[in-house]
PDB file of C-alpha atoms and ligand atoms in Angstrom:
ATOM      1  CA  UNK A1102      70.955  24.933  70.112  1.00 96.00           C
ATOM      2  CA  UNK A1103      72.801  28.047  70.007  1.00 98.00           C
ATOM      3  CA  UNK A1104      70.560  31.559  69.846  1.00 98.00           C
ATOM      4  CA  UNK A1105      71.376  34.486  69.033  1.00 98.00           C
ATOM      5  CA  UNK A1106      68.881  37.314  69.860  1.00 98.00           C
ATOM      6  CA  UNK A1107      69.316  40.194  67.114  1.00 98.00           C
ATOM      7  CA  UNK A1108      67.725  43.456  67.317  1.00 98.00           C
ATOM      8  CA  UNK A1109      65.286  43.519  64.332  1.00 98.00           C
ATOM      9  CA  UNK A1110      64.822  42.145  60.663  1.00 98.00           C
ATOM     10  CA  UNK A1111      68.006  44.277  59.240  1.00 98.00           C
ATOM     11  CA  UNK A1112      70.449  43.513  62.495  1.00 98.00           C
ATOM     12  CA  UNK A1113      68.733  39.360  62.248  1.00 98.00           C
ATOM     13  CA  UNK A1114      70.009  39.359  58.590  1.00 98.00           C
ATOM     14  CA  UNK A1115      73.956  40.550  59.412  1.00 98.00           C
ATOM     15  CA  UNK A1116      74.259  38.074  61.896  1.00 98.00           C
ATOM     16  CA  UNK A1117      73.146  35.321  59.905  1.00 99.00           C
ATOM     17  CA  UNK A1118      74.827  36.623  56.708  1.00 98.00           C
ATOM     18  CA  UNK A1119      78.239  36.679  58.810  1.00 98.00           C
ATOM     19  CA  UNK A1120      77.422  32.602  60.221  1.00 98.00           C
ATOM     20  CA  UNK A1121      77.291  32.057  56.453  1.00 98.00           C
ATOM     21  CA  UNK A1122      80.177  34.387  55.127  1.00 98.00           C
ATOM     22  CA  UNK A1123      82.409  33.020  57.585  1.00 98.00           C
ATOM     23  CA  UNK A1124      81.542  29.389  56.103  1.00 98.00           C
ATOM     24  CA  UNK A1125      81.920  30.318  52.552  1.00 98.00           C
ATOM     25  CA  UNK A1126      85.372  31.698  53.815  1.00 98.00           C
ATOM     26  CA  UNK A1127      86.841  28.806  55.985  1.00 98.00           C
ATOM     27  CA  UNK A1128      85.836  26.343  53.375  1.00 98.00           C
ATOM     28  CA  UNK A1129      85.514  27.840  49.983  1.00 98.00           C
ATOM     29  CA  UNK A1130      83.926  24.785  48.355  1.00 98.00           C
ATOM     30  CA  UNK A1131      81.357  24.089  50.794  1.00 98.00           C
ATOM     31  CA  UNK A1132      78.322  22.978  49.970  1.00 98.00           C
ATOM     32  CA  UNK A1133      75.106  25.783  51.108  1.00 99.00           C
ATOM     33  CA  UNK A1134      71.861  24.242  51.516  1.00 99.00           C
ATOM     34  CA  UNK A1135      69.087  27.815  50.627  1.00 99.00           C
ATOM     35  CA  UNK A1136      65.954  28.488  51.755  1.00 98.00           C
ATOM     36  CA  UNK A1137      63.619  30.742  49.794  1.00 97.00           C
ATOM     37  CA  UNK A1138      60.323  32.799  52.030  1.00 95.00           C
ATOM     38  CA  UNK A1139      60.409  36.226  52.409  1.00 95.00           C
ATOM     39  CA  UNK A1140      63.531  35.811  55.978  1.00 98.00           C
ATOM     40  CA  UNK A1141      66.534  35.288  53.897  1.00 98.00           C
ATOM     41  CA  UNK A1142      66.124  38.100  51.480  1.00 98.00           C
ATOM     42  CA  UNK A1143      67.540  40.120  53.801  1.00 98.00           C
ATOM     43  CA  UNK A1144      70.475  37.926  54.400  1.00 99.00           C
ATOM     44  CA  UNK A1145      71.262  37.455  50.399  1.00 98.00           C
ATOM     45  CA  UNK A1146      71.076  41.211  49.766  1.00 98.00           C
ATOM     46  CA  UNK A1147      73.905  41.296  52.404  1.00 98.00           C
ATOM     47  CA  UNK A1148      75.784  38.482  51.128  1.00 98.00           C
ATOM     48  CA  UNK A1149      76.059  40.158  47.663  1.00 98.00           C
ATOM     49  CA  UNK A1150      76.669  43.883  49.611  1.00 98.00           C
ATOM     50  CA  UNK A1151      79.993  41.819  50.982  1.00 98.00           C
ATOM     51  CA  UNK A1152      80.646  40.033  47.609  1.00 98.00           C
ATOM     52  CA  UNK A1153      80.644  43.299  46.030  1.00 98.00           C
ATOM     53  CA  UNK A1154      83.021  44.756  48.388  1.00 98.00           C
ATOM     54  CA  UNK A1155      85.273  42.188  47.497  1.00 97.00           C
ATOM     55  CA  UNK A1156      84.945  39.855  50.721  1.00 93.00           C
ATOM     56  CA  UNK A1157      83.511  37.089  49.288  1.00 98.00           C
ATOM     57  CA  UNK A1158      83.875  35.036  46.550  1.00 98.00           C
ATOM     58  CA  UNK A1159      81.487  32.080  45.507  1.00 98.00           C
ATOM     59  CA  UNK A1160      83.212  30.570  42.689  1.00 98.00           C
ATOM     60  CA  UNK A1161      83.528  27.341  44.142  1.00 98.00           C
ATOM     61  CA  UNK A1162      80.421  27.271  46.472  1.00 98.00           C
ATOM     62  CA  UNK A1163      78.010  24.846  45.655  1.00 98.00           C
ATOM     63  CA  UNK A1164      74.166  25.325  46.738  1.00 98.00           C
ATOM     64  CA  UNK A1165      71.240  23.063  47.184  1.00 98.00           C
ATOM     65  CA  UNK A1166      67.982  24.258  47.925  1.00 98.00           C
ATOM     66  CA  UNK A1167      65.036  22.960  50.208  1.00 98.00           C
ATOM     67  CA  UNK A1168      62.213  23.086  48.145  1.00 98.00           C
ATOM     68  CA  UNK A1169      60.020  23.829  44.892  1.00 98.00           C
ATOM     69  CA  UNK A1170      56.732  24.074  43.864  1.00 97.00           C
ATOM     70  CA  UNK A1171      55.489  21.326  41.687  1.00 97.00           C
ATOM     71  CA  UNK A1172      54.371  22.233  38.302  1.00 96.00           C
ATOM     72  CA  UNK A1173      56.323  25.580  38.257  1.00 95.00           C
ATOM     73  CA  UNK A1174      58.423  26.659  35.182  1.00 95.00           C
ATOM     74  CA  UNK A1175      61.999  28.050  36.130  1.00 95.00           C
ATOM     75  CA  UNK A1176      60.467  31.027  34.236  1.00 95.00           C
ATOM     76  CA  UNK A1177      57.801  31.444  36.602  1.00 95.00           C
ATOM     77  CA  UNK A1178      58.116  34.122  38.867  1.00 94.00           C
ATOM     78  CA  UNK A1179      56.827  32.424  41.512  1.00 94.00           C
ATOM     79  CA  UNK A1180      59.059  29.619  41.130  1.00 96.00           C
ATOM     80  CA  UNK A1181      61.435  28.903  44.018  1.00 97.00           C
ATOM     81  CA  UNK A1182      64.330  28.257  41.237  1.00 98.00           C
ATOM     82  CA  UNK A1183      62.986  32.476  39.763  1.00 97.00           C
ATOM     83  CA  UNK A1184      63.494  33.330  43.526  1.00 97.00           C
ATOM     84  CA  UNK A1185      66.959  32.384  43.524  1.00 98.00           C
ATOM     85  CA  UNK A1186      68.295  33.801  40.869  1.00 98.00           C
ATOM     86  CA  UNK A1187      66.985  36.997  41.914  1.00 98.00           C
ATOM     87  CA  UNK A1188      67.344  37.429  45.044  1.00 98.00           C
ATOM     88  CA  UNK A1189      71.133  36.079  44.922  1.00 98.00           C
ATOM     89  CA  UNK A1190      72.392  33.877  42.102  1.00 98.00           C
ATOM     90  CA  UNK A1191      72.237  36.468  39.527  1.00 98.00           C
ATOM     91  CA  UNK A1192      74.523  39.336  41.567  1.00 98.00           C
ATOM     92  CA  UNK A1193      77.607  36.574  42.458  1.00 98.00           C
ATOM     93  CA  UNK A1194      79.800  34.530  40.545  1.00 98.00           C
ATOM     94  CA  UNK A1195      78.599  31.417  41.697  1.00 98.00           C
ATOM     95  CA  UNK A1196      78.528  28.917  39.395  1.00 98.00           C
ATOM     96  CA  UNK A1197      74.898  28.156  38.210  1.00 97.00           C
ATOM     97  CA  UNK A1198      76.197  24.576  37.318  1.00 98.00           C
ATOM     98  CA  UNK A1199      77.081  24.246  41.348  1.00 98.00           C
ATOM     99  CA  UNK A1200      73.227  25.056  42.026  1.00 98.00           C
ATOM    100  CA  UNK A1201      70.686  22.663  42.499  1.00 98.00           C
ATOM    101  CA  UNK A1202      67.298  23.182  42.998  1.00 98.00           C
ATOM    102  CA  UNK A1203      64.058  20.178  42.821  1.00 98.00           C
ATOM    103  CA  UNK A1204      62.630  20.144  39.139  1.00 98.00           C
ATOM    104  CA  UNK A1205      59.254  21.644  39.313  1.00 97.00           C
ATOM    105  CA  UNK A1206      58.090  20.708  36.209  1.00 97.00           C
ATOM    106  CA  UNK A1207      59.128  17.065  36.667  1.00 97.00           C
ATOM    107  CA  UNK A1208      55.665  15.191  36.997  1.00 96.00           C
ATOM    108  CA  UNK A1209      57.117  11.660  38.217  1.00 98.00           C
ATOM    109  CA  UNK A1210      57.682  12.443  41.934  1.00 97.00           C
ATOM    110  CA  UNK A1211      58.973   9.445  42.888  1.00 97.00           C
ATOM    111  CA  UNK A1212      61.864  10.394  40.027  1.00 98.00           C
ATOM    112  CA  UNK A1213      62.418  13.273  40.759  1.00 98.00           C
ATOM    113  CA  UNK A1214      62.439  13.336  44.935  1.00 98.00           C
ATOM    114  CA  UNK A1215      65.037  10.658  44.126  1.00 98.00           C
ATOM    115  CA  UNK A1216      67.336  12.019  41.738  1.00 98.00           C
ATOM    116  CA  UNK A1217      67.461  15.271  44.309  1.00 98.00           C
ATOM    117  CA  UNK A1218      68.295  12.882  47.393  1.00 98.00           C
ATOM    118  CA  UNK A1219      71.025  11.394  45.363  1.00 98.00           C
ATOM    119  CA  UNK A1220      72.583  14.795  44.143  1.00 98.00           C
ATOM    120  CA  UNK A1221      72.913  15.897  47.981  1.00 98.00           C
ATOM    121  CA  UNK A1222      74.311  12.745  48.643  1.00 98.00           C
ATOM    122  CA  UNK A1223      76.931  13.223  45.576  1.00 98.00           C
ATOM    123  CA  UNK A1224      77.893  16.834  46.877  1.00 98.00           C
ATOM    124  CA  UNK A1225      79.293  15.068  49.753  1.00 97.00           C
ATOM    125  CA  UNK A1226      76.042  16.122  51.861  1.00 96.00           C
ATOM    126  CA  UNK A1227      75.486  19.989  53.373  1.00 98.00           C
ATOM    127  CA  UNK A1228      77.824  21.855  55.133  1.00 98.00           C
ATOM    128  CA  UNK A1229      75.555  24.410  56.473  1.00 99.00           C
ATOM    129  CA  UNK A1230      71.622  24.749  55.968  1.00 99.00           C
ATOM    130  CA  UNK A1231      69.594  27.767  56.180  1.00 99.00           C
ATOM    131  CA  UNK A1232      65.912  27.165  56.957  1.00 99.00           C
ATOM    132  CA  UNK A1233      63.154  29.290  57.516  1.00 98.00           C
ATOM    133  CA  UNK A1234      60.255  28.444  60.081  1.00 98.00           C
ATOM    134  CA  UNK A1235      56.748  28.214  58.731  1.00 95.00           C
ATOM    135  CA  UNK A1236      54.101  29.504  61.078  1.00 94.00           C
ATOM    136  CA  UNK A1237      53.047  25.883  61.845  1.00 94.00           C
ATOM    137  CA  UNK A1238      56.497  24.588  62.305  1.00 97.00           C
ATOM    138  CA  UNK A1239      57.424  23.665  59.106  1.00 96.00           C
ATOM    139  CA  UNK A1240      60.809  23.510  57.584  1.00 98.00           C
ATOM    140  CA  UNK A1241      60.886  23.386  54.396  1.00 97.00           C
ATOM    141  CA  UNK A1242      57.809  22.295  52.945  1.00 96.00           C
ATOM    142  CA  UNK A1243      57.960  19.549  55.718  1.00 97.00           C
ATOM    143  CA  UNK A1244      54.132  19.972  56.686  1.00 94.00           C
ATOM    144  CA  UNK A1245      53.115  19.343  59.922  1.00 96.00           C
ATOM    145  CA  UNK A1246      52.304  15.281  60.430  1.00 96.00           C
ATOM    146  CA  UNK A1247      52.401  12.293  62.445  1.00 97.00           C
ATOM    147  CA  UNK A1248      55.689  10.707  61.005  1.00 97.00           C
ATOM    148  CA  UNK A1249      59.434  12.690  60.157  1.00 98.00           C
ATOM    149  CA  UNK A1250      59.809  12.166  56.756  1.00 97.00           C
ATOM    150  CA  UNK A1251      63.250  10.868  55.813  1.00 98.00           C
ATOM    151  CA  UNK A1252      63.894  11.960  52.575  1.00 98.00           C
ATOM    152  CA  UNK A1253      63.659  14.316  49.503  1.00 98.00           C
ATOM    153  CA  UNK A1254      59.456  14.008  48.271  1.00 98.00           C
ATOM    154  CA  UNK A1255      56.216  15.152  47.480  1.00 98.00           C
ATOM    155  CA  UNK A1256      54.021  17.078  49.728  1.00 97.00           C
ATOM    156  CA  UNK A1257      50.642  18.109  49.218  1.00 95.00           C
ATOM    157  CA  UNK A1258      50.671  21.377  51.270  1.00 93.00           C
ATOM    158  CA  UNK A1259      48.594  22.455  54.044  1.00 90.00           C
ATOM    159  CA  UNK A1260      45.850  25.093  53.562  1.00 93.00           C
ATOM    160  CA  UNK A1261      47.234  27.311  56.225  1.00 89.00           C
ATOM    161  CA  UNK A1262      50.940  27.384  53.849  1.00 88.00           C
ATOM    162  CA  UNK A1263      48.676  28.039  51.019  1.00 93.00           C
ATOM    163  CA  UNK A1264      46.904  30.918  52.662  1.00 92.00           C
ATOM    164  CA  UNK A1265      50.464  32.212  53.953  1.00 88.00           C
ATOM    165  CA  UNK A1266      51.565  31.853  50.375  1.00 88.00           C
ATOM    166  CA  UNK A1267      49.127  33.269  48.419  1.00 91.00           C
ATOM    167  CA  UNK A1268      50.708  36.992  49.103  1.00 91.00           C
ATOM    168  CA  UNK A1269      53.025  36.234  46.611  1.00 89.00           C
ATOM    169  CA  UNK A1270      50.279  35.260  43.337  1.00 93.00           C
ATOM    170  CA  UNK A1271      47.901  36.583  41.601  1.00 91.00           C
ATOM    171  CA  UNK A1272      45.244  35.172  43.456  1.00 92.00           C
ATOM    172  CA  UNK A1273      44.858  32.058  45.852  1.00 92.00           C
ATOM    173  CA  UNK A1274      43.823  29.782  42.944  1.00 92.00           C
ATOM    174  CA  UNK A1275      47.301  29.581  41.507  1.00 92.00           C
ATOM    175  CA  UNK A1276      49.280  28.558  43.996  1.00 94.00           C
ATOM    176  CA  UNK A1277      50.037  25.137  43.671  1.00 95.00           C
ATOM    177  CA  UNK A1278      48.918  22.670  45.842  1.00 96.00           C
ATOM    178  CA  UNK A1279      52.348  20.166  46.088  1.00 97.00           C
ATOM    179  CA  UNK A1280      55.543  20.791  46.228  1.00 97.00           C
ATOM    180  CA  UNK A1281      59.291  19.090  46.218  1.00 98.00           C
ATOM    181  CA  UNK A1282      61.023  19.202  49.700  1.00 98.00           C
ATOM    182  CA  UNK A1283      64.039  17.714  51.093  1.00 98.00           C
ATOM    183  CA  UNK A1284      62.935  15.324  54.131  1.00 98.00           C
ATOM    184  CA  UNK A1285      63.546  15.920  57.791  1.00 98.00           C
ATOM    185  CA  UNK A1286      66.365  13.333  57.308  1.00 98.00           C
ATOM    186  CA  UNK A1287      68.135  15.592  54.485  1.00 98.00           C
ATOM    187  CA  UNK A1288      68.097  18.911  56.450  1.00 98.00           C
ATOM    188  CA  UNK A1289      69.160  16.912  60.000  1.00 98.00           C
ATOM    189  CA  UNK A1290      71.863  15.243  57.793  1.00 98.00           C
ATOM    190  CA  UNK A1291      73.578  18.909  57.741  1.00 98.00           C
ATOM    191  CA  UNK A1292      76.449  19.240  59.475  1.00 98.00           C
ATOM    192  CA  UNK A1293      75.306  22.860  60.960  1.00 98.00           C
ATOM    193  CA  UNK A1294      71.897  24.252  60.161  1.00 99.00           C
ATOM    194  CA  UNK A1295      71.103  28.068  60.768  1.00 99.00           C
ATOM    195  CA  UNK A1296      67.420  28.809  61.698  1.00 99.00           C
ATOM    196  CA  UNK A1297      66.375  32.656  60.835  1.00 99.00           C
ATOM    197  CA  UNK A1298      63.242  33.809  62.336  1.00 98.00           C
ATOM    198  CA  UNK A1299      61.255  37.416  62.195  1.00 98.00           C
ATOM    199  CA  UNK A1300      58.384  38.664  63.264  1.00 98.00           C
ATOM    200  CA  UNK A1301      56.008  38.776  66.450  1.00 98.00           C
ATOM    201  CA  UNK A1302      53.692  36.101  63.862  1.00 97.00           C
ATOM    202  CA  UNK A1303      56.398  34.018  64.405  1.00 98.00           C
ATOM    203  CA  UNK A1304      56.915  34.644  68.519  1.00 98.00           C
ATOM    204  CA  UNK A1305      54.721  30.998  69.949  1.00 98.00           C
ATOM    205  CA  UNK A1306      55.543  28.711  67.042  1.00 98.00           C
ATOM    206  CA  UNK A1307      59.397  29.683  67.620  1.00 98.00           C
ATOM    207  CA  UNK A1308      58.237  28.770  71.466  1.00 98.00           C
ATOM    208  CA  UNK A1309      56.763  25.631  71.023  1.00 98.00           C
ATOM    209  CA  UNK A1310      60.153  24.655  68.373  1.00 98.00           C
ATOM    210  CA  UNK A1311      62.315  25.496  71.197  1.00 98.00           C
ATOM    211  CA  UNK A1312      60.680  24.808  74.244  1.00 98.00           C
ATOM    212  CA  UNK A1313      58.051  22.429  73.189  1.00 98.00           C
ATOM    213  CA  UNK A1314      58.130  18.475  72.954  1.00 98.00           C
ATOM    214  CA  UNK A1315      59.974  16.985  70.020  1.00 98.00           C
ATOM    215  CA  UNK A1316      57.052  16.129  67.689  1.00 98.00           C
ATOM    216  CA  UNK A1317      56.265  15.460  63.909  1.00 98.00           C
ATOM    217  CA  UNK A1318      53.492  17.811  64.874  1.00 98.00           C
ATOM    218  CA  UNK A1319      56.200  20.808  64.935  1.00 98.00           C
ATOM    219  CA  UNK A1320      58.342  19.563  62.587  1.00 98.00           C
ATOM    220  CA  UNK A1321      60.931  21.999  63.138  1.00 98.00           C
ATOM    221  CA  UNK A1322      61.439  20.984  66.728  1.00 98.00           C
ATOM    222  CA  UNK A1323      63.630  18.504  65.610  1.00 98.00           C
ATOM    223  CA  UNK A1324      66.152  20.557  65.711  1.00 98.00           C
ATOM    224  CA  UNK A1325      66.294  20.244  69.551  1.00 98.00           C
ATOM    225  CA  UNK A1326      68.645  16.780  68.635  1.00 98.00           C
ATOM    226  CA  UNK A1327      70.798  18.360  65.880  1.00 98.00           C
ATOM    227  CA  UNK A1328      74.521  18.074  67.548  1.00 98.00           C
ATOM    228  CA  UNK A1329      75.032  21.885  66.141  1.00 98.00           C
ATOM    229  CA  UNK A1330      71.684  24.270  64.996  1.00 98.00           C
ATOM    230  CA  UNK A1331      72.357  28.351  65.415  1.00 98.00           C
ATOM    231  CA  UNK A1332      69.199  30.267  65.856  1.00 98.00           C
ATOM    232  CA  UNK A1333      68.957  33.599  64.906  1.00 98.00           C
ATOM    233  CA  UNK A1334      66.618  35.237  65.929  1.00 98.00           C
ATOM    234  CA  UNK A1335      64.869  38.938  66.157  1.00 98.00           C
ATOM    235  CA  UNK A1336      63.495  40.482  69.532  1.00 98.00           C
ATOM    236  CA  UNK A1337      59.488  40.323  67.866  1.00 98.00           C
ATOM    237  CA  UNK A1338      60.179  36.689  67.449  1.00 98.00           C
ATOM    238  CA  UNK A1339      61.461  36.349  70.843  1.00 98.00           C
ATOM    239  CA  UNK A1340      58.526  37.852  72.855  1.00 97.00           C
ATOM    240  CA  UNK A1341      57.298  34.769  73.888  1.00 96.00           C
ATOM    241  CA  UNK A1342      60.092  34.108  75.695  1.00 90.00           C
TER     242      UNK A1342
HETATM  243  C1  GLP B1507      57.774  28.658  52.567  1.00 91.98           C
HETATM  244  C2  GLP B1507      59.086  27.901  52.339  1.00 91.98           C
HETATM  245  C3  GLP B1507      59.819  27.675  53.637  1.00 91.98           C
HETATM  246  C4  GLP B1507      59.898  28.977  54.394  1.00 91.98           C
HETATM  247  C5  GLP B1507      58.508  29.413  54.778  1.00 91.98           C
HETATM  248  C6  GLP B1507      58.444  30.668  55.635  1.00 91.98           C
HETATM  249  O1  GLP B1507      56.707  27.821  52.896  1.00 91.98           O
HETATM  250  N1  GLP B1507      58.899  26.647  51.703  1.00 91.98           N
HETATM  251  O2  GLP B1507      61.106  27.140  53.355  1.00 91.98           O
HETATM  252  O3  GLP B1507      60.688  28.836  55.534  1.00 91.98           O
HETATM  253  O4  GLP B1507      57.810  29.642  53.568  1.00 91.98           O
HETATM  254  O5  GLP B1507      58.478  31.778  54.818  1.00 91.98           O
HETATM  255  P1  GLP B1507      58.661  33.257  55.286  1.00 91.98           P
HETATM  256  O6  GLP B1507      60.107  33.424  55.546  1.00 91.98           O
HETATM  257  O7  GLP B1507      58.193  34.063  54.120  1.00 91.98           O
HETATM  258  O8  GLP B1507      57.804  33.443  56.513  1.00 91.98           O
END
């Protein structure tokens, strides 16, 4: 695991948005695996800063996303597929056809989780994955647990991911309670994965994914055998160490 320590949110977001420009530039049709959560909105609003200078140019990029919230419209603004298109999809030419996101509103999970597996699989698989880190570890919606999951499926989320969540509805009631996530398997399948991290909230869990064992329990930790992971990280995040 590579880190880089970054200064705060704004310097946290240029480094990452470079790891990724520099991607998007050495192979123009690579394939971006997205994260959605308040961390990468920083990084997209510099991605399109550089696309509208001119630097970049996602014509050919294709994108796969981690996750979605079962039972979400695309119209929904708290969809994960709304979220996108917003905060990035909308201000570049990239292709919407060369997007893929889970189908919220698909209600036969087994379906769906594998129709998503086998589109990764048919975009030749990811060159480079952005996650977040949930405050218990999770990547993803890979909830904490006592098994890696392997694959793209169904989670029923954890109350504390509801709770963390529930900033971004009306009230706690509607946010869903599942959601579509690429496995464990899927994201380590990546041939580089980028890990952004904020916050002094997220200072021990960043620890323990680091430092800590290798455990289902962190599910992010995994990321201790991944041949080639870049952290990037701010100093709040990195108090703890
Ligand atoms: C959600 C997403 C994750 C994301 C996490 C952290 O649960 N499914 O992919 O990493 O939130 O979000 P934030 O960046 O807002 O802390």
């Amino acid at each position: 695991m590579k880190l880089y320590r970054a200064k705060d949110y704004y310097d946290m977001s240029r480094k990452a948005a470079n790891i990724i420009s520099a991607q998007v530039i050495m192979k123009p049709n690579c394939v971006l695996g997205l994260a959605t959560g308040s961390t990468p909105v920083g990084i997209y609003k510099q991605l399109i800063e550089w696309y509208n200078k001119g630097v970049l140019d996602f014509s050919r990029v294709k994108t796969a996303n981690l996750d979605e919230y079962k039972g979400l419209t695309k119209d929904n603004d708290q969809s994960y597929y709304y979220f996108m298109r917003e905060n990035l999809f909308r201000h570049v030419n990239i292709n919407e056809a060369n997007t893929n996101i889970p189908d919220g509103t698909e209600t036969d999970a087994i379906k769906e989780a594998a129709r998503y597996e086998e589109a990764i699989k048919e975009l030749g698989g990811i060159d480079l994955q952005l996650l977040g880190l949930g405050h218990n570890g999770h990547i993803g919606f890979n909830e904490p647990s006592d098994i890696f999951p392997k694959e793209t499926h169904i989670v029923d989320l954890q109350e504390s991911t509801i709770e963390a969540n529930k900033r971004f509805f009306a009230s706690i009631d509607q946010v869903p309670r599942q959601a579509y996530t690429m496995g464990i398997g899927t994201i380590m399948s990546a041939k580089k994965i980028l890990l952004v991290v904020s916050g002094e909230d997220k200072a021990q869990i960043l620890h323990d994914v680091i430092k800590g064992p290798v455990s289902p329990s962190v599910p992010a930790s995994i990321l201790q055998l991944h041949p080639d992971v870049i952290i990037v990280a701010d100093e709040e995040a990195l108090s703890e160490f």
